[in-house]
Short mmCIF file of C-alpha atoms and ligand atoms in Angstrom, two decimals:
data_model
loop_
_atom_site.label_atom_id
_atom_site.label_comp_id
_atom_site.label_asym_id
_atom_site.label_seq_id
_atom_site.Cartn_x
_atom_site.Cartn_y
_atom_site.Cartn_z
CA MET A 1 0.05 -0.62 0.08
CA PRO A 2 0.99 3.29 -0.91
CA GLU A 3 1.28 5.66 1.68
CA PHE A 4 -1.69 8.30 1.58
CA ARG A 5 -0.61 11.47 1.78
CA THR A 6 -2.87 14.55 1.49
CA GLU A 7 -1.77 17.45 -0.12
CA PRO A 8 -3.85 20.52 -1.20
CA LEU A 9 -3.95 19.90 -4.97
CA VAL A 10 -3.75 23.86 -5.82
CA VAL A 11 -2.23 26.51 -3.50
CA PRO A 12 -2.86 29.85 -3.76
CA SER A 13 0.25 31.30 -5.84
CA VAL A 14 0.57 34.93 -7.52
CA SER A 15 -0.81 33.29 -10.87
CA GLY A 16 -2.94 30.94 -9.47
CA LEU A 17 -1.22 28.07 -11.43
CA LEU A 18 1.23 25.10 -10.38
CA PRO A 19 4.14 25.12 -12.37
CA GLU A 20 3.84 22.00 -14.89
CA GLY A 21 6.36 19.27 -12.77
CA GLU A 22 4.47 20.12 -9.40
CA ARG A 23 1.51 20.01 -10.75
CA ASP A 24 2.06 16.17 -12.51
CA ARG A 25 3.63 15.18 -9.37
CA ARG A 26 0.48 16.41 -7.07
CA VAL A 27 -1.68 14.20 -9.25
CA ALA A 28 0.50 11.83 -9.11
CA LEU A 29 0.41 11.78 -5.15
CA THR A 30 -3.36 11.79 -5.18
CA SER A 31 -4.05 9.12 -7.34
CA PHE A 32 -2.87 6.63 -5.60
CA ALA A 33 -6.25 6.17 -4.18
CA THR A 34 -7.95 6.08 -6.96
CA ARG A 35 -5.25 3.53 -9.19
CA ALA A 36 -5.40 1.38 -6.25
CA SER A 37 -9.28 1.34 -5.76
CA GLU A 38 -9.44 0.33 -9.34
CA HIS A 39 -7.31 -2.82 -9.24
CA ARG A 40 -9.62 -4.03 -6.53
CA VAL A 41 -12.86 -3.44 -7.94
CA PRO A 42 -13.59 -6.03 -11.06
CA GLN A 43 -14.97 -4.34 -13.69
CA ARG A 44 -16.33 -4.80 -17.33
CA GLU A 45 -16.31 -3.61 -20.49
CA ILE A 46 -20.11 -1.98 -21.65
CA ILE A 47 -20.76 0.10 -25.16
CA CYS A 48 -23.04 2.76 -24.19
CA TYR A 49 -26.81 2.86 -25.47
CA GLU A 50 -26.81 6.67 -26.36
CA CYS A 51 -23.58 7.91 -27.63
CA GLY A 52 -22.05 3.94 -28.59
CA LYS A 53 -18.73 4.53 -27.24
CA ARG A 54 -16.47 2.03 -24.76
CA CYS A 55 -16.84 2.55 -21.05
CA SER A 56 -15.27 0.52 -18.45
CA VAL A 57 -18.22 0.07 -15.47
CA PRO A 58 -17.71 -1.93 -12.11
CA ALA A 59 -18.84 -5.86 -13.28
CA ALA A 60 -21.92 -5.51 -10.55
CA ALA A 61 -22.76 -2.37 -10.85
CA LEU A 62 -26.86 -2.42 -12.03
CA SER A 63 -26.65 1.28 -13.36
CA ALA A 64 -23.95 3.88 -14.06
CA HIS A 65 -22.92 6.91 -15.91
CA CYS A 66 -21.32 6.95 -19.22
CA ILE A 67 -17.95 8.87 -19.13
CA HIS A 68 -18.56 10.34 -22.71
CA CYS A 69 -21.84 11.54 -23.14
CA HIS A 70 -22.52 11.75 -19.49
CA ARG A 71 -26.00 10.36 -19.47
CA HIS A 72 -27.55 7.15 -17.03
CA LEU A 73 -27.28 3.76 -18.02
CA ASN A 74 -28.90 0.94 -16.77
CA LEU A 75 -26.80 -2.20 -16.57
CA ALA A 76 -28.96 -4.72 -15.67
CA ASP A 77 -30.44 -7.41 -17.50
CA MET A 78 -33.62 -7.73 -18.71
CA GLU A 79 -36.73 -10.40 -19.80
CA ILE A 80 -39.65 -9.09 -21.55
CA LYS A 81 -42.59 -10.90 -19.84
CA PRO A 82 -45.69 -11.80 -21.08
CA GLY A 83 -48.42 -9.26 -20.63
CA SER A 84 -45.39 -6.34 -20.09
CA HIS A 85 -47.00 -3.11 -20.61
CA ARG A 86 -43.17 -1.51 -20.89
CA LEU A 87 -42.72 -0.19 -24.26
CA THR A 88 -39.50 1.53 -23.99
CA VAL A 89 -36.26 -0.87 -22.81
CA ARG A 90 -33.19 0.99 -22.26
CA THR A 91 -30.21 -1.24 -20.70
CA ALA A 92 -26.43 -1.93 -21.54
CA GLY A 93 -27.13 -5.23 -20.13
CA ARG A 94 -28.85 -8.44 -22.29
CA VAL A 95 -32.54 -7.97 -22.84
CA PHE A 96 -34.51 -11.90 -23.46
CA VAL A 97 -37.82 -12.25 -24.82
CA PRO A 98 -38.93 -15.82 -24.19
CA ALA A 99 -41.22 -17.65 -26.62
CA GLU A 100 -44.34 -16.94 -24.39
CA THR A 101 -44.17 -13.28 -25.03
CA GLU A 102 -46.24 -12.22 -27.54
CA LEU A 103 -46.95 -8.28 -27.98
CA SER A 104 -48.54 -6.66 -30.67
CA ALA A 105 -47.74 -2.45 -29.71
CA PRO A 106 -44.13 -1.70 -31.25
CA LEU A 107 -41.23 -1.51 -28.40
CA SER A 108 -38.66 0.80 -28.91
CA VAL A 109 -35.57 -1.37 -27.25
CA ARG A 110 -31.47 -0.19 -26.79
CA CYS A 111 -29.55 -2.69 -24.76
CA GLY A 112 -26.21 -4.71 -25.45
CA ASP A 113 -27.09 -8.27 -26.47
CA LEU A 114 -30.57 -9.25 -27.19
CA GLU A 115 -32.42 -12.66 -27.75
CA ILE A 116 -35.91 -12.95 -29.18
CA ARG A 117 -37.88 -16.69 -29.22
CA GLY A 118 -41.29 -14.38 -28.59
CA HIS A 119 -43.31 -12.34 -30.82
CA ILE A 120 -42.70 -8.67 -30.68
CA THR A 121 -42.09 -5.80 -33.11
CA GLY A 122 -40.82 -2.46 -33.16
CA SER A 123 -37.40 -0.78 -33.08
CA PHE A 124 -33.74 -2.41 -32.26
CA PHE A 125 -30.63 -1.28 -31.40
CA CYS A 126 -28.41 -3.38 -29.79
CA THR A 127 -24.91 -2.89 -29.37
CA GLY A 128 -24.06 -6.72 -29.44
CA CYS A 129 -25.65 -9.82 -30.64
CA LEU A 130 -29.28 -9.55 -32.04
CA THR A 131 -30.42 -13.22 -32.46
CA ILE A 132 -34.21 -14.16 -33.70
CA ALA A 133 -35.55 -17.46 -33.22
CA SER A 134 -38.85 -17.04 -34.03
CA SER A 135 -40.53 -15.26 -37.29
CA LEU A 136 -41.39 -11.59 -36.89
CA GLN A 137 -42.25 -8.68 -39.20
CA LEU A 138 -40.03 -5.86 -37.58
CA SER A 139 -41.84 -2.64 -38.50
CA GLY A 140 -39.19 -0.20 -37.12
CA ALA A 141 -35.26 0.21 -37.61
CA VAL A 142 -32.98 -2.33 -36.63
CA ARG A 143 -29.27 -1.69 -35.87
CA ALA A 144 -27.30 -4.09 -34.09
CA ALA A 145 -23.25 -5.07 -34.34
CA GLU A 146 -24.18 -8.82 -34.89
CA LEU A 147 -27.30 -10.24 -36.46
CA ARG A 148 -28.20 -13.72 -36.38
CA VAL A 149 -31.41 -15.48 -37.60
CA GLU A 150 -31.55 -18.64 -36.19
CA LYS A 151 -32.47 -21.94 -38.29
CA GLY A 152 -36.91 -21.99 -38.51
CA ALA A 153 -36.89 -17.84 -38.62
CA CYS A 154 -38.05 -16.00 -40.81
CA VAL A 155 -37.88 -12.57 -40.24
CA THR A 156 -39.71 -9.73 -42.18
CA LEU A 157 -37.63 -6.47 -41.54
CA LYS A 158 -40.00 -3.33 -42.66
CA GLU A 159 -37.30 -0.55 -42.38
CA GLY A 160 -34.36 -2.82 -43.68
CA ALA A 161 -30.60 -3.90 -40.83
CA ARG A 162 -27.38 -2.05 -40.31
CA VAL A 163 -25.52 -4.17 -39.28
CA ARG A 164 -21.56 -5.06 -38.89
CA THR A 165 -21.91 -8.86 -39.55
CA ALA A 166 -24.90 -11.18 -40.26
CA THR A 167 -25.14 -14.92 -39.87
CA VAL A 168 -28.26 -15.85 -41.84
CA ALA A 169 -29.70 -19.56 -41.02
CA GLY A 170 -33.28 -19.19 -41.39
CA HIS A 171 -35.16 -16.85 -44.15
CA VAL A 172 -34.71 -13.10 -43.85
CA GLN A 173 -37.13 -10.04 -45.96
CA GLY A 174 -35.58 -6.88 -46.34
CA ILE A 175 -32.90 -4.88 -46.68
CA LEU A 176 -29.39 -5.65 -45.02
CA ARG A 177 -26.68 -3.50 -44.83
CA ALA A 178 -23.65 -5.06 -43.70
CA ARG A 179 -19.98 -3.31 -43.19
CA GLY A 180 -18.71 -6.90 -42.63
CA ILE A 181 -19.37 -10.14 -44.34
CA VAL A 182 -22.98 -11.79 -44.64
CA ARG A 183 -23.24 -15.48 -44.35
CA VAL A 184 -25.93 -17.14 -45.77
CA LEU A 185 -25.95 -20.90 -44.33
CA ARG A 186 -27.31 -23.56 -45.72
CA THR A 187 -30.80 -23.50 -44.61
CA GLY A 188 -30.56 -20.03 -44.92
CA MET A 189 -32.38 -17.83 -47.46
CA LEU A 190 -31.42 -14.07 -47.89
CA GLU A 191 -34.50 -12.09 -49.89
CA GLY A 192 -33.35 -8.50 -50.47
CA ASP A 193 -30.60 -6.54 -51.84
CA CYS A 194 -27.39 -6.44 -49.47
CA ALA A 195 -24.76 -4.09 -48.80
CA ALA A 196 -21.71 -6.05 -47.69
CA GLU A 197 -18.06 -6.62 -47.24
CA GLN A 198 -18.91 -9.72 -48.72
CA VAL A 199 -21.98 -12.14 -49.05
CA ALA A 200 -21.02 -15.83 -48.18
CA VAL A 201 -23.22 -18.25 -49.29
CA GLU A 202 -23.16 -21.67 -48.25
CA PRO A 203 -24.45 -24.14 -50.73
CA GLY A 204 -27.90 -25.13 -50.32
CA GLY A 205 -28.30 -21.33 -49.05
CA GLN A 206 -29.97 -18.76 -51.10
CA TRP A 207 -29.73 -15.37 -51.51
CA LEU A 208 -32.39 -13.35 -53.85
CA GLY A 209 -31.11 -10.17 -54.30
CA GLN A 210 -28.71 -7.64 -55.77
CA PRO A 211 -25.81 -6.46 -54.26
CA LEU A 212 -26.01 -2.45 -53.25
CA ARG A 213 -23.61 -0.12 -52.86
ZN1 LIG B 301 -22.44 7.65 -23.62
#
């Protein structure tokens, strides 16, 4: 443990400013406590759902403030249960929609990972992976770092989707814009135009659409 010394960080002087060397020395002295405590509290990385930047938060925290945009962030994992009246979901955690959930009112979801097994609609912004395992008509904008449509799922993207990468093992209808690779697996069908670094279609898979620029 470094010895803890208290010294005033700013001392009155004629100019009101400390010489650079003295300021650095005092900052180094007073940052002992912070650095030591950071090592004791396990941290995890999240992506802020308001500004999209990465920040480090205590692993056990249920909320925090983004160090970039200063907005309050919910960090809890959530489940959207059947009969939920919630229309807006904001969390940097994981959101799960179980198979028995059926909601007709459009939701607005901003979260880390999202796994949809039930039936919902709306707009979805996931800083992590959006997994869809049920048949859905998504009426709003869809953005995700990674999109996975599982085998047997049939998804209509009315406003298209913007993703980094996508893996299609089910049926996707709509315009897909990806920065990286779009993979259509052997059970998959992509029906719609697609902008991507590469569209990789496995034997058995189908892509019915045109490349977009
Ligand atoms: Zn932020």
